[in-house]
């Protein structure tokens, strides 16, 4: 099964698949509609990139411009900033595309990284060709394919999370398989522990510098305000001398700027290393390094740590990937893996702080603030679920399980369930640690959402990162079926059958593939009115050709809930929410584009006639109403 076609390896096939993806993206990338929150996110990317240039140049940030102009500061900025730069460079190559279209292309371009990461992760569980099938099954999910273009938040996070798991597992395996040290005195790792701890503490002096400052401030203030005849007062007199007292802030600043904690760590590290070198000389009567450096292990630690840190600079949930890797490492190597993990998490902290401008001035406190905000995310709205409007803060426990089961294709669901059962019911224990990691990766976020009743909205887009384990379990079942088929063509036919529902969904729903529902609820038409469909209002793009063809020059267009891309340059598009927003306006509007979400098209501007409808797979997504003759 190594090669199905002579001369073609699975890796070559993956490269071809990605090349085809990019060609397809160049063909259809400017078909997708603008989501309601994309403009603010892309502005965040522009300002964040500017913040990076300020940081590199050593210039202080302008808080009201780089940090506090949007509440998006609680999201990490690394993807938004780098993608903004790529978009700005691609504008010259794609001059006929609007900015939003180029952004969609870049989003899909970055999604290819997820496919590569999934391929190398899947290879740890199945053979190479099956890993390629897993990638194809993943990409052929209409839900994923649609989000890959229009979602600059959840798809990049899923990609970074997936890459963090992949690099982390390879890091642990490289560490576990390294040769034993040639010198017995070094095999006990006695130097690794103190160096790892010191490096972790050194990292904390930067990542926790605001906490250290608060501690120093408290200590200095306590001594400063102590009575002169007390022990603490005597300490202050000894340190400050008998000169006239300065404001307490001066002493706090001086003590903090000295960074005595780092000097202490430098000294301890020097003592540890010198002691190790000397003991080695006494034992072997020759000078030698205190430890041997395995460059392969350190390269994996560096890369895995940086990727985890960048993932955290996209969304706060990223440390969960590090916890999964830590669990796997401890199960495989026990306490011997602890120094490795200290270096791993320390490097991740460095990368995460560097990549998130919001953390530069106050890393720990701002991180905790972001965690609190995201934990209690202030989203108050109703969600359409199983035919009822439900508050996002009062979802039924089965919200996530139901949506996952009806928004993925049927072959994936059947194969994933079969693979999950096979992975844990068979007696073979090889790879059990990895299987447990996959299971925890998928189940724990779902279980916590159910137990904590955390806020979820827009279906389960925030949980897209938990889908890769399902794909890998599905691949295990698919491979088990392949072993029972002798004919290569039967194997290919089975693969095509599994990919067919998703491929058809992508074609029929273009360019709103993210509204996909499977036949368990009757497809998109069966979900219409019972579940959320076009919650991001991207179907407005499909109304643009009608408006462009019929609107007069320089006409004013209304768009309910959000603006839209694709309108003629001479048209002015105004977003609004309800009819009351229009009261007192002296602007004459020619058309209004209105979503059917929550039957808004019935209640909004009810007297205006509908002149155009946007439909997909039997579901009405939006209407155009004429407001003036």
PDB file of C-alpha atoms in Angstrom, residues 106 139 298 322 327 463 491:
ATOM      1  CA  UNK A 106      -5.028  34.209   2.546  1.00  0.00           C
ATOM      2  CA  UNK A 139     -10.999  19.099   3.580  1.00  0.00           C
ATOM      3  CA  UNK A 298      16.639  20.760  21.299  1.00  0.00           C
ATOM      4  CA  UNK A 322       0.527  21.756  25.868  1.00  0.00           C
ATOM      5  CA  UNK A 327       0.300  14.074  29.698  1.00  0.00           C
ATOM      6  CA  UNK A 463     -14.907  24.080  18.751  1.00  0.00           C
ATOM      7  CA  UNK A 491     -10.053   0.577  -2.181  1.00  0.00           C
TER       8      UNK A 491
END
